[in-house]
Amino acid sequence: MTLLIEDTARNVLASWGGAAVAAGLATGAVISPFSTPRQHAGYKQSAQETVDRLKAEGAEVWFDPETHALQMPAVGDFRYYDDWPLWDGPRGQLTSHAEMRGHVERVFGEQDGLGVPHLAPTVLLHSAQSPASRQALDLARVAVEVDSACRLAIAGDSAFWSSGLTLDAHVGGLAQLEGGGWWLTVVRNFNVLPVPAMPEEVHGVCRTVRAFSEDGTVHVSHGDLAGLPAIAASATTLGTGWDPRQRVSCYGSYEARAPGDGGQWFSQATLEGLLSLMSRADASLLEQRDPTLSNRLLPGTVPPGANEAFIHHVDVLSRVVADLRGRAHRDAYQALADRYNAAQADWLSVAAAIGSRSRADTWISPLHDGLHRYGQTEGF
Amino acid sequence: MTALGVAKVSDLRSGGQKTVCLVERGGEQLVLKVVAVGSTSPEALRRAQREVELLQQIDDAHVVKVASDLIELGDPVEGAAWLEEYLDGEDLKDLVGAPWPVADAVAMALDVARGLAALHAAKVVHRDLSVNNVRRLAGGGYVVMDPGFARHTLLSDITIGGQPGTPGFISPEHLLAYSGIPTPASDVFCVGILMFLALTGQLPIPYTGDPSDYISRLSRVETLDLGTLRNDVPTEVSELVSRCMHPQPARRFRNGQRLADALQALP
């Protein structure tokens, strides 16, 4: 259990994602009604074809309804979404118990049709104490009424995950439902890497993961490198992919797009020793100027293209996840803290080698600070 | 009295918003509880009535038996009344002060946890568990009283954040609303308080008469250290008390049954 490959606007989830699973670098994949059409559409395969191809490679496949995206500002990419029969009434209408139940039953019905496990919908939260948080709890309760073993979801922005006592109380309410595992998402304003994580947000995610992990599996959707503290706190899997929109859940990923707007392929290099990405130009410069350091940090050579960069990324990420998951709580915390300490030191060497500045302040420090707060809470 | 078909025998307790009388119905001694409901809304009273109906179905040795429906008093409603079984014994508040033997504290917590387990199985959260709401029977054993509908009838001594509670016996969730309101794990927190009090004679988060100071310490779950106050408590017991009062509700024993299981498993 290491990584789930998130859905993407590109048409390579089954091929690239399936290859990662077949190579033992990922556990499975996630399809989304915003990215995968229910029926074959243009260059995009149908959801069922995608699921079947992924399963043929041994993948665990999930359908994330991403209902929480409907509350994002400027959500507008409904090219595929509206072909999915997920609503009795108007899209996003979840006021009454009947509307909640209707949506949950339709989501579970689609998941049954695809032959994937039940993952409940949720709503986006900016606060853990609000009418919306009450709605999220009610929606989760309805989901458990329909299927007591369904996996439950929480989606919130940085303010939500940073909200301390109120977050803990909200999570306590959800824990009473005793669902069949958890699916957590940190939603961000911008699609940038490194994500602008806040230490208290990381602390909140870690506390929540630690609490839920005592009773079931916990997936950190779109978690990627920023989700490693959650793995140290006993999360089961991280979401990732080849595009930034698979590595970050953000508002921009759900905005209306011009037809054919696929964007550039993403080919930044992932350096295991830095737990960071680096542009291919910088990574190549480091490889040229200090091949020993480059080989130790990558490890290996700079991937030449997008597919190779993806395979290298999931190779690195799955190795780190497997290492952390193989440890007891305190050891996992310490192992990641040691990696962050080493990365901060190595960033200085890298900066000196390529004549740049250390990027540890954005790639490492917020996550390390959040992990440290989690360690203090746990008494490590 | 007429509506409930009872005759008064004597006053048991009176004060604040609550009056408690010993009454008789067909030769059976019962307790009549009358509370002022103040500004309680009609919907709150309907919820209280539904909860009383649920409680009438609970037949557990560690939960006081409710012997009537909840009836409304006055038009507009000014009060509510119901009948409970009469429990011969002492309130826990009269028994705490000096530290108890560890085994006695564990036995008390086990009975209370079993009572809560019955409530939680019926989807009732007590919300106001304190030394005022636990009674030791003359023949031994402890019984949980005044569950659930206290929330709806302003039965408790104070309310904080819209939730009932007794100073010193409040969980952090009592301070919250919306999705963070008390759950069965909040009742478990209060069992931790009762155990701490029984073992040490002190409240883990003492109430000194300053509500804002108390709320501040409660919200951070700043508890006294059990081991400092009493060093002969076995590690397993002190860890269990700590888990009951974990700042994260999801890290506590989830409900009364899980707590009872853990208490029974103690060496």
XYZ file of C-alpha atoms in Angstrom:
647
model
C 0.000 0.000 0.000
C 1.841 3.090 -1.146
C 0.466 5.351 -3.869
C -2.772 5.939 -5.741
C -2.447 7.665 -9.105
C -4.949 10.519 -9.278
C -7.044 11.261 -12.349
C -5.899 13.651 -15.046
C -7.144 15.522 -18.077
C -4.688 13.516 -20.151
C -5.586 10.140 -21.599
C -2.802 8.130 -20.014
C -4.221 7.147 -16.617
C -4.729 3.554 -17.704
C -1.389 3.251 -19.525
C 1.001 5.221 -17.292
C -0.894 4.518 -14.100
C -1.267 0.860 -15.014
C 2.443 0.615 -15.757
C 3.299 2.096 -12.359
C 1.061 -0.475 -10.688
C 2.490 -3.301 -12.768
C 5.992 -2.209 -11.781
C 5.033 -2.285 -8.108
C 5.451 1.482 -7.729
C 1.781 2.230 -7.029
C -1.151 0.426 -5.449
C -3.891 1.728 -7.693
C -5.603 4.710 -9.265
C -8.494 7.100 -8.809
C -10.919 8.260 -11.444
C -12.893 11.483 -11.179
C -16.074 12.586 -12.929
C -14.294 15.856 -13.716
C -11.528 14.109 -15.650
C -12.935 10.852 -16.975
C -16.114 10.647 -19.054
C -18.758 8.091 -18.195
C -18.955 7.149 -21.866
C -16.207 7.275 -24.459
C -15.742 10.957 -25.430
C -13.299 12.151 -28.080
C -9.805 11.096 -27.127
C -10.911 10.028 -23.641
C -11.743 6.424 -22.875
C -14.876 5.634 -20.914
C -14.634 5.186 -17.173
C -15.392 1.479 -17.481
C -12.615 0.951 -20.052
C -10.185 2.800 -17.796
C -11.209 0.814 -14.745
C -10.952 -2.464 -16.628
C -7.495 -1.683 -17.990
C -6.231 -0.602 -14.587
C -7.643 -3.682 -12.903
C -5.989 -5.844 -15.532
C -2.678 -4.486 -14.262
C -3.620 -5.387 -10.704
C -4.662 -1.883 -9.646
C -7.008 -1.040 -6.823
C -9.381 1.482 -8.435
C -11.497 4.161 -6.767
C -14.082 6.602 -8.074
C -13.829 9.890 -6.160
C -17.042 11.852 -6.790
C -15.211 15.060 -5.827
C -18.470 16.649 -4.742
C -16.362 19.068 -2.725
C -15.128 20.625 -5.978
C -18.629 21.982 -6.569
C -18.163 24.443 -3.707
C -14.909 25.800 -5.138
C -14.945 29.313 -6.534
C -15.042 29.394 -10.322
C -15.671 25.660 -10.709
C -16.731 25.311 -14.311
C -15.163 22.301 -15.998
C -18.271 20.185 -16.414
C -17.303 18.657 -19.774
C -17.541 15.146 -18.385
C -19.133 15.759 -15.004
C -22.636 16.396 -16.227
C -22.741 13.069 -18.046
C -22.529 11.316 -14.686
C -26.031 10.875 -13.176
C -25.008 11.876 -9.669
C -27.922 14.134 -8.726
C -31.672 13.738 -8.298
C -32.129 17.493 -8.623
C -29.879 20.435 -9.403
C -26.147 19.730 -9.390
C -24.712 20.341 -5.917
C -28.055 20.613 -4.097
C -27.477 19.016 -0.666
C -29.814 20.820 1.693
C -32.245 18.146 2.799
C -31.740 14.610 4.043
C -33.518 13.332 0.924
C -31.144 15.262 -1.348
C -28.138 13.926 0.540
C -29.420 10.381 0.398
C -30.251 10.701 -3.281
C -26.727 11.895 -4.083
C -25.051 9.245 -1.945
C -27.134 6.464 -3.491
C -26.343 7.683 -6.988
C -22.611 7.921 -6.249
C -22.575 4.442 -4.749
C -24.651 3.186 -7.678
C -22.082 4.466 -10.165
C -19.298 2.918 -8.089
C -21.173 -0.393 -8.065
C -21.518 -0.189 -11.839
C -17.780 0.336 -12.211
C -16.996 -2.427 -9.739
C -15.093 -0.160 -7.352
C -15.478 0.310 -3.574
C -17.828 2.853 -2.053
C -16.207 6.220 -1.379
C -18.661 8.746 0.058
C -19.003 12.302 -1.226
C -18.258 15.267 0.997
C -18.382 19.050 0.886
C -15.531 21.533 1.009
C -14.829 23.050 4.420
C -13.123 26.303 5.318
C -13.964 25.986 9.014
C -14.495 23.023 11.321
C -17.287 24.842 13.155
C -19.841 26.104 10.678
C -23.122 25.175 9.018
C -21.006 23.571 6.277
C -19.153 21.394 8.779
C -22.529 20.288 10.135
C -23.584 19.533 6.548
C -20.425 17.482 6.014
C -21.140 15.475 9.159
C -24.759 14.940 8.116
C -23.696 13.838 4.637
C -21.228 11.358 6.121
C -23.933 10.051 8.441
C -26.237 9.492 5.472
C -23.456 7.666 3.634
C -22.982 5.305 6.569
C -26.749 4.760 6.692
C -26.588 3.588 3.086
C -23.398 1.537 3.485
C -21.842 1.237 6.926
C -18.575 0.030 5.390
C -18.123 2.917 2.952
C -14.975 4.992 3.062
C -15.656 8.520 4.330
C -14.069 11.701 3.042
C -12.983 15.055 4.449
C -11.997 17.945 2.200
C -10.855 21.234 3.641
C -8.614 24.144 2.946
C -5.567 25.151 4.955
C -7.656 27.182 7.423
C -9.835 24.136 8.121
C -6.897 21.817 8.749
C -5.262 24.497 10.928
C -8.225 24.949 13.243
C -6.953 23.040 16.275
C -9.583 22.152 18.863
C -12.483 22.640 16.482
C -10.855 20.397 13.874
C -10.348 17.726 16.516
C -13.971 17.997 17.606
C -15.229 17.755 14.007
C -13.035 14.713 13.445
C -14.345 13.277 16.705
C -17.886 13.555 15.400
C -16.953 11.802 12.174
C -15.054 9.073 14.020
C -18.279 8.134 15.808
C -19.683 7.022 12.450
C -17.123 4.191 12.239
C -16.934 4.141 8.470
C -14.715 1.831 6.486
C -11.654 4.055 6.227
C -10.869 7.679 5.412
C -10.044 9.840 2.414
C -8.546 13.214 3.286
C -7.931 16.141 0.958
C -6.136 19.422 1.571
C -7.579 21.872 -0.943
C -5.400 24.788 -2.037
C -5.916 28.077 -3.779
C -3.161 27.682 -6.325
C -1.665 24.899 -8.369
C 1.943 25.469 -7.456
C 4.742 23.171 -6.328
C 5.916 23.233 -3.637
C 2.479 23.696 -2.133
C 2.270 26.624 0.303
C 1.675 24.335 3.270
C 1.282 25.881 6.723
C 2.875 24.137 9.726
C -0.371 24.122 11.733
C -2.222 22.657 8.750
C 0.350 19.862 8.541
C -0.030 19.345 12.286
C -3.820 19.111 11.909
C -3.594 16.584 9.093
C -1.119 14.496 11.106
C -3.311 14.522 14.226
C -6.324 13.518 12.179
C -4.491 10.748 10.372
C -3.079 9.428 13.624
C -6.568 9.286 15.142
C -8.230 7.623 12.156
C -5.409 5.185 11.529
C -6.228 3.297 14.718
C -9.390 1.953 13.100
C -8.797 1.895 9.387
C -6.944 2.921 6.288
C -6.340 6.590 5.513
C -5.659 7.937 2.017
C -4.292 11.458 1.573
C -5.734 12.517 -1.740
C -3.387 14.551 -3.973
C -0.924 14.383 -1.060
C 2.319 13.759 -2.940
C 5.514 14.995 -1.251
C 3.565 17.339 1.032
C 1.685 14.310 2.341
C 4.759 12.568 3.727
C 4.190 13.884 7.281
C 0.772 12.220 7.101
C 2.460 8.952 6.163
C 4.731 9.356 9.174
C 1.529 9.740 11.213
C 0.288 6.384 9.802
C -1.611 7.291 6.642
C -1.845 4.328 4.299
C -1.511 5.829 0.827
C -0.752 9.094 -0.951
C -2.248 10.440 -4.146
C 0.176 11.466 -6.870
C 0.686 11.540 -10.628
C 2.671 13.085 -13.457
C 0.897 16.455 -13.625
C 0.826 19.071 -10.859
C -2.983 18.833 -10.812
C -2.597 15.207 -9.690
C -0.220 16.270 -6.935
C -2.234 19.256 -5.686
C -5.982 19.562 -5.165
C -6.678 23.165 -6.064
C -9.378 25.446 -7.301
C -7.798 25.982 -10.685
C -8.036 22.316 -11.606
C -11.825 22.565 -11.764
C -12.175 25.834 -13.652
C -13.538 25.870 -17.178
C -10.899 25.089 -19.801
C -10.677 25.803 -23.455
C -11.122 22.641 -25.566
C -7.801 20.937 -26.193
C -6.050 22.944 -23.496
C -3.840 20.144 -22.234
C -0.919 22.293 -21.157
C 2.725 21.342 -21.162
C 3.944 17.954 -20.032
C 5.536 18.167 -16.610
C 9.054 16.793 -16.404
C 10.692 18.262 -13.327
C 13.068 15.882 -11.593
C 12.332 14.474 -8.141
C 15.308 14.270 -5.809
C 14.825 11.737 -3.046
C 17.575 13.232 -0.929
C 15.931 16.657 -1.040
C 12.301 15.462 -0.943
C 11.878 18.201 -3.522
C 11.495 18.779 -7.241
C 13.967 20.607 -9.412
C 13.674 21.925 -12.947
C 15.348 19.700 -15.538
C 17.767 22.531 -16.287
C 18.882 22.827 -12.670
C 18.963 19.059 -12.187
C 21.106 18.665 -15.310
C 23.427 21.436 -14.138
C 23.854 19.700 -10.782
C 24.518 16.402 -12.553
C 27.181 18.113 -14.657
C 28.911 19.998 -11.839
C 28.699 17.458 -9.013
C 27.747 14.040 -10.401
C 28.434 12.301 -7.103
C 26.080 14.568 -5.170
C 23.488 14.396 -7.954
C 23.597 10.607 -8.084
C 23.224 10.384 -4.321
C 20.300 12.777 -4.128
C 18.248 11.688 -7.156
C 19.326 8.810 -7.039
C 20.428 7.863 -10.584
C 20.399 10.129 -13.588
C 18.084 12.980 -14.547
C 15.011 11.516 -16.283
C 14.989 12.592 -19.951
C 11.219 13.073 -20.412
C 7.816 13.328 -18.777
C 7.122 9.599 -18.576
C 10.572 8.851 -17.176
C 10.185 11.726 -14.700
C 6.869 10.261 -13.558
C 8.285 6.771 -13.126
C 11.258 8.179 -11.229
C 8.887 10.261 -9.077
C 6.687 7.326 -8.061
C 9.789 5.196 -7.551
C 11.152 7.770 -5.088
C 7.826 8.463 -3.417
C 6.829 4.814 -3.036
C 10.233 3.987 -1.568
C 9.952 6.750 1.042
C 6.349 5.797 1.835
C 7.252 2.129 2.215
C 10.171 3.021 4.483
C 7.992 5.165 6.768
C 5.081 2.746 6.801
C 7.346 -0.049 7.908
C 8.068 1.704 11.197
C 6.285 2.228 14.502
C 4.850 5.682 15.242
C 7.847 7.266 16.943
C 10.333 5.692 14.535
C 8.372 6.862 11.493
C 8.273 10.384 12.890
C 12.005 10.337 13.598
C 12.867 8.808 10.220
C 11.067 11.576 8.341
C 12.500 14.254 10.625
C 15.960 12.840 9.858
C 15.221 12.972 6.133
C 14.115 16.613 6.441
C 17.231 17.523 8.413
C 19.429 15.865 5.808
C 17.513 17.551 2.975
C 17.962 20.982 4.515
C 21.705 20.414 4.726
C 21.917 18.976 1.219
C 19.958 21.887 -0.248
C 22.855 24.125 0.816
C 25.312 21.904 -1.061
C 23.081 21.879 -4.119
C 22.700 25.643 -4.030
C 26.465 26.047 -3.867
C 26.996 23.603 -6.740
C 24.566 25.251 -9.163
C 25.004 28.851 -8.042
C 21.417 29.172 -6.841
C 19.807 29.567 -3.454
C 18.519 26.805 -1.204
C 14.833 26.065 -1.716
C 14.548 24.246 1.596
C 12.503 27.127 3.021
C 9.624 26.305 0.698
C 10.084 22.559 0.061
C 11.063 21.406 3.533
C 10.616 23.906 6.365
C 6.786 24.140 6.574
C 6.438 20.359 6.445
C 9.264 19.846 8.904
C 7.753 22.419 11.300
C 4.348 20.779 11.062
C 5.864 17.354 11.645
C 7.709 18.744 14.651
C 4.446 20.068 16.128
C 2.897 16.646 15.627
C 5.870 15.069 17.395
C 5.454 17.435 20.325
C 1.741 16.633 20.575
C 2.564 12.932 20.639
C 5.276 13.428 23.230
C 8.054 12.172 20.914
C -48.761 15.258 40.202
C -52.227 14.593 38.890
C -51.074 14.269 35.303
C -48.492 11.685 36.325
C -50.800 9.927 38.763
C -48.526 10.248 41.771
C -48.792 11.511 45.343
C -46.024 13.445 47.044
C -44.209 11.774 49.902
C -41.466 14.290 50.636
C -39.113 16.851 49.115
C -35.684 15.441 48.271
C -33.941 18.420 46.791
C -34.824 21.849 45.531
C -32.859 24.707 44.095
C -31.985 26.524 40.939
C -34.057 25.261 38.068
C -34.789 21.844 39.501
C -37.039 20.310 42.129
C -36.841 16.658 43.117
C -39.543 14.953 45.181
C -40.131 11.458 46.467
C -43.566 10.356 45.273
C -45.701 7.243 45.339
C -47.689 5.550 42.597
C -49.639 2.409 43.390
C -47.414 1.581 46.344
C -44.219 2.091 44.345
C -41.819 4.823 45.404
C -40.603 6.977 42.516
C -38.730 10.222 42.063
C -40.469 13.175 40.447
C -38.178 15.629 38.718
C -39.451 19.047 37.736
C -37.322 21.509 35.802
C -37.885 25.038 34.609
C -37.390 25.119 30.860
C -36.929 28.840 30.474
C -36.673 29.775 26.832
C -36.476 26.207 25.563
C -38.029 26.053 22.112
C -40.938 23.760 21.221
C -38.566 21.800 18.979
C -36.137 21.327 21.887
C -38.969 20.001 24.005
C -40.011 17.602 21.234
C -36.426 16.321 21.067
C -36.451 15.913 24.840
C -39.685 13.958 24.632
C -38.249 11.670 21.953
C -35.152 11.101 24.059
C -37.221 10.291 27.143
C -39.124 7.763 25.033
C -35.805 6.181 24.084
C -34.690 6.122 27.705
C -37.898 4.412 28.769
C -36.808 1.496 26.609
C -33.431 1.163 28.350
C -33.388 -1.522 30.987
C -29.902 -1.539 32.417
C -28.736 -1.946 35.984
C -26.471 1.085 35.634
C -28.962 3.571 34.178
C -31.781 5.062 36.181
C -35.102 3.812 34.871
C -37.414 6.484 33.487
C -40.952 5.681 34.561
C -43.062 8.163 32.611
C -43.248 10.319 29.546
C -41.925 13.847 29.749
C -44.862 16.126 30.379
C -44.984 19.854 29.771
C -46.074 22.220 32.497
C -47.943 25.450 31.787
C -49.176 27.152 28.637
C -46.914 28.560 27.382
C -44.600 25.874 28.652
C -42.674 26.901 31.757
C -41.476 23.550 32.972
C -41.207 19.850 32.319
C -41.576 16.866 34.605
C -40.988 13.138 34.526
C -40.706 10.172 36.847
C -37.680 8.014 37.596
C -37.163 4.994 39.790
C -36.142 5.788 43.361
C -32.543 4.812 44.068
C -31.694 4.259 47.709
C -28.096 5.346 48.203
C -25.755 8.343 47.993
C -24.779 10.739 45.239
C -21.173 10.479 44.124
C -20.643 14.118 45.138
C -20.951 13.051 48.774
C -18.344 10.322 48.359
C -15.422 12.138 46.756
C -12.788 14.198 48.528
C -10.247 11.770 49.939
C -8.432 9.499 47.449
C -10.108 6.143 46.901
C -8.408 2.775 46.624
C -7.577 2.188 42.952
C -9.820 -0.867 42.727
C -12.814 1.123 44.006
C -12.248 3.871 41.446
C -11.998 1.295 38.659
C -15.165 -0.431 39.858
C -17.055 2.876 39.891
C -15.819 3.732 36.384
C -16.792 0.298 35.098
C -20.378 0.659 36.325
C -20.631 4.168 34.893
C -19.129 2.999 31.589
C -21.648 0.162 31.426
C -24.445 2.621 32.023
C -23.113 4.882 29.300
C -22.785 1.882 26.992
C -26.524 1.288 27.322
C -27.230 4.957 26.611
C -24.874 5.120 23.668
C -26.369 1.983 22.163
C -29.688 3.852 22.192
C -28.021 6.848 20.485
C -28.272 8.958 23.641
C -25.338 11.087 24.775
C -25.491 12.003 28.462
C -23.826 15.414 27.998
C -23.788 16.268 31.717
C -22.060 13.430 33.536
C -20.815 14.652 36.894
C -20.731 13.677 40.569
C -24.278 15.042 40.762
C -25.549 12.504 38.248
C -24.003 9.283 39.510
C -25.446 7.505 42.530
C -23.981 4.669 44.581
C -26.716 2.286 45.613
C -27.080 1.227 49.212
C -26.520 -2.354 48.091
C -23.427 -1.470 46.043
C -22.961 -0.540 42.419
C -23.311 2.775 40.633
C -26.129 4.148 38.502
C -26.041 6.967 35.938
C -28.852 9.497 36.282
C -30.323 12.416 34.321
C -29.025 11.428 30.912
C -29.535 13.026 27.567
C -32.512 15.252 27.863
C -30.669 17.501 30.303
C -29.429 19.222 27.192
C -32.915 20.055 26.108
C -34.358 21.120 29.426
C -31.571 23.275 30.851
C -31.350 20.822 33.716
C -27.667 21.379 34.307
C -26.179 23.940 36.621
C -24.662 26.081 33.877
C -24.496 26.170 30.127
C -21.358 26.973 28.179
C -21.409 27.449 24.452
C -25.022 26.350 24.345
C -24.232 23.005 25.940
C -25.079 21.965 29.473
C -22.350 21.090 31.872
C -21.198 21.295 35.436
C -18.004 23.277 36.114
C -15.092 20.916 36.455
C -16.951 18.130 34.643
C -17.062 19.475 31.093
C -15.443 18.077 27.957
C -13.804 20.383 25.393
C -16.653 19.623 22.989
C -19.099 21.261 25.386
C -17.601 24.555 24.231
C -18.455 23.959 20.579
C -21.389 23.841 18.223
C -22.271 22.564 14.741
C -20.295 19.397 13.969
C -18.213 19.520 17.135
C -20.895 19.007 19.769
C -20.605 16.325 22.469
C -20.542 12.712 21.364
C -20.233 9.464 23.302
C -16.485 10.193 23.443
C -17.328 13.356 25.404
C -19.081 11.232 28.022
C -15.925 9.084 28.108
C -13.920 12.256 28.827
C -16.189 12.864 31.822
C -15.630 9.321 33.113
C -11.935 10.176 33.023
C -12.696 13.202 35.187
C -14.638 11.052 37.655
C -11.787 8.526 37.864
C -9.205 11.285 38.342
C -11.335 12.833 41.086
C -11.872 9.515 42.832
C -8.161 8.639 42.684
C -6.822 12.019 43.822
C -9.643 13.946 45.433
C -9.017 16.719 42.877
C -10.533 17.687 39.563
C -8.106 17.310 36.640
C -9.112 20.750 35.346
C -10.103 22.567 38.523
C -12.818 25.203 38.423
C -11.739 28.173 40.517
C -14.774 30.346 39.944
C -13.444 32.167 36.886
C -15.322 30.828 33.857
C -13.011 32.376 31.257
C -9.914 30.928 32.920
C -11.600 27.546 33.189
C -12.692 27.573 29.546
C -9.206 28.576 28.479
C -7.625 25.631 30.313
C -10.385 23.259 29.214
C -9.990 24.174 25.558
C -6.291 23.270 25.795
C -7.078 20.243 27.992
C -4.565 21.456 30.559
C -4.965 18.734 33.155
C -3.156 18.236 36.431
C -0.716 15.345 36.423
C -2.190 12.229 37.983
C 1.214 10.752 38.752
C 2.288 13.862 40.625
C -0.790 13.826 42.817
C -0.662 10.116 43.479
C 2.264 7.857 42.689
C 0.801 4.452 43.504
C -1.643 4.299 40.589
C -0.646 1.484 38.215
C 0.579 2.645 34.817
C -2.261 0.822 33.048
C -4.828 2.752 35.072
C -3.188 6.155 34.668
C -2.828 5.533 30.910
C -6.501 4.621 30.722
C -7.477 7.838 32.512
C -5.239 9.822 30.155
C -6.813 8.183 27.131
C -10.289 9.009 28.425
C -9.237 12.659 28.572
C -7.261 12.771 25.324
C -7.628 16.220 23.714
C -8.717 14.538 20.473
C -12.119 12.893 20.911
C -11.218 10.418 18.181
C -8.285 9.164 20.276
C -10.427 8.384 23.329
C -12.390 5.210 23.880
C -15.130 5.762 21.338
C -18.057 5.044 23.651
C -19.089 3.542 26.938
C -18.832 -0.027 25.700
C -15.255 0.368 24.516
C -14.334 1.991 27.801
C -16.038 -0.784 29.757
C -14.104 -3.359 27.727
C -10.832 -1.580 28.522
C -11.655 -1.333 32.221
C -12.503 -5.005 32.365
C -9.234 -5.861 30.640
C -7.157 -4.106 33.300
C -4.918 -6.534 35.184
